[in-house]
Amino acid sequence: MNSKVASDRQSWPKADFSRVPYEVFTDANIYRLENERIFRGPVWNYLCHEVELPQVGSFVTTWVGDTQVVVTRAEDESIHAFENSCAHRGAQLVTAVRGHAKSLTCPYHLWSYSLKGELTGVPLLKGLKGKGGMPASFQKADHGLNVLKVQTHGGLIFGSFHDDPPDLKTFLGPHSLSQIDRLLVQRKPKVLGYLRQRIPGNWKLYNENVRDPYHGSLLHQFQVSFGLQQPTMKGGIKLDTELKNTWNHSILSDTDKDNQALVAQAYEGTGKFNPNMKMADPSLINVPLDLGDGYKTTILSIFPTLIVAQVDNTYAIRHLRPKGTDGVELHITYLGFESDTPEQTHDKLLTANFIGPSGYISLEDGEALRLVQQGIRQRRPGGHEVLEMGGVGPIQDTDYLSQEISIRGFWQYYHQIMGLGNDQPLGETQ
Ligand code: FES
Ligand SMILES: [Fe+2]
């Protein structure tokens, strides 16, 4: 089995994770292990946001790895989550994406369940006219749905299949906690809309992408051409102690905006930058930042599948739903705030055009991931990614953006939680 290979020194030849074996993106055995050791392992998986369960009986379907999960709000307002599979013979229980119900009834033999996932009704339990029915030993209490542990923080609902998951706040870490507070708690969020995008690339390629501010000013020509992002701008990354969660941030000053000549110099010879390009209607790029703290872009990436992002004035929760080795569904929940004026809501809907499958900015990310997946599928076995931008050795916070150090942090944690062995002190490279 190839995943055996992924655990030896040949596959992970550098202790600082500056080399990553390509097989982690293509090997079906590794994908199976991820579902077992990560999504059913000692992590907290993002499920949905509390505002999506506004009343008793509200439900939402979501995904944890390969497992579809139903999240509900029960009569006592508590939140519950369970596998979307009937306890009888396994039928998918809920087919709607979201909705409202007093109880959940399986379409096949009509077993019904409470909003907490308890089995409450079994038609023909006692049979008819003394014949048939379940044996006396059958107890409804033994046949509830497979539930997940649920915890919430700042309106985000997380679930875990693990018997002994870590404390949620410790799992999130201080930077995540403060960013969740900044983006989702200080103002009460509301959902402006959803987008789903199927990207033909492995789910971890997206995790790399959001931890990689290096590509921002190179791949995303729109940002550079119209002064939203510049290689000169200030910013950096902060990691949690386990290195799995990353907060990237960038601040654009007026000096950066006036730096078009410098940028033209940096792009010289690429044919990719035209300092004279102008938008016929620049209203999209002139929406003022409404948080007032100067951050132009902040991307909070929480292991394994959650991203809470502010891009200019766009606020969105991005959720990764892996679909085998070669695909991922990116589910985007666009947010506004209860306190927004109609103008602010209009502006947020306008800037939502930056993000998503045809977003002026993130259009290219989906395509970049497709190209990587295609490229590595064609390689001869045994190759590695090279992650050296920003420096090799210790994995630590930076006050600059051209770096891939946070990607190495992701891989270190991944390697550890997957039990791939080969753990060495950080910074000791071969
Ligand atoms: S499979 Fe659900 S009631 Fe039979
Ligand atoms: Fe990007």
JSON list of C-alpha atoms and ligand atoms in Angstrom, two decimals, residues 206 209-210 212-213 215-217 219-220 223 299 318 361-366 368-369, ligand 2:
[
{"chain": "A", "resi": 206, "resn": "TYR", "atom": "CA", "xyz": [-6.96, 24.39, -0.77]},
{"chain": "A", "resi": 209, "resn": "ASN", "atom": "CA", "xyz": [-3.66, 27.90, -0.92]},
{"chain": "A", "resi": 210, "resn": "VAL", "atom": "CA", "xyz": [-5.21, 29.80, 2.00]},
{"chain": "A", "resi": 212, "resn": "ASP", "atom": "CA", "xyz": [0.00, 30.94, 1.13]},
{"chain": "A", "resi": 213, "resn": "PRO", "atom": "CA", "xyz": [-0.09, 34.73, 0.89]},
{"chain": "A", "resi": 215, "resn": "HIS", "atom": "CA", "xyz": [0.60, 33.70, -4.43]},
{"chain": "A", "resi": 216, "resn": "GLY", "atom": "CA", "xyz": [-1.76, 36.61, -3.73]},
{"chain": "A", "resi": 217, "resn": "SER", "atom": "CA", "xyz": [0.05, 39.29, -5.66]},
{"chain": "A", "resi": 219, "resn": "LEU", "atom": "CA", "xyz": [-1.73, 34.73, -9.33]},
{"chain": "A", "resi": 220, "resn": "HIS", "atom": "CA", "xyz": [-4.41, 37.33, -8.71]},
{"chain": "A", "resi": 223, "resn": "GLN", "atom": "CA", "xyz": [-5.84, 42.57, -7.07]},
{"chain": "A", "resi": 299, "resn": "ILE", "atom": "CA", "xyz": [-7.58, 34.79, 6.30]},
{"chain": "A", "resi": 318, "resn": "ARG", "atom": "CA", "xyz": [-15.47, 28.80, 3.61]},
{"chain": "A", "resi": 361, "resn": "ILE", "atom": "CA", "xyz": [-9.99, 37.23, -7.23]},
{"chain": "A", "resi": 362, "resn": "SER", "atom": "CA", "xyz": [-10.70, 33.62, -6.35]},
{"chain": "A", "resi": 363, "resn": "LEU", "atom": "CA", "xyz": [-11.56, 32.45, -9.84]},
{"chain": "A", "resi": 364, "resn": "GLU", "atom": "CA", "xyz": [-7.86, 31.73, -10.29]},
{"chain": "A", "resi": 365, "resn": "ASP", "atom": "CA", "xyz": [-7.52, 29.68, -7.09]},
{"chain": "A", "resi": 366, "resn": "GLY", "atom": "CA", "xyz": [-9.84, 26.94, -8.38]},
{"chain": "A", "resi": 368, "resn": "ALA", "atom": "CA", "xyz": [-4.55, 26.80, -9.88]},
{"chain": "A", "resi": 369, "resn": "LEU", "atom": "CA", "xyz": [-5.67, 23.80, -7.83]},
{"chain": "B", "resi": 2, "resn": "FE", "atom": "FE", "xyz": [-5.84, 33.04, -3.87]}
]
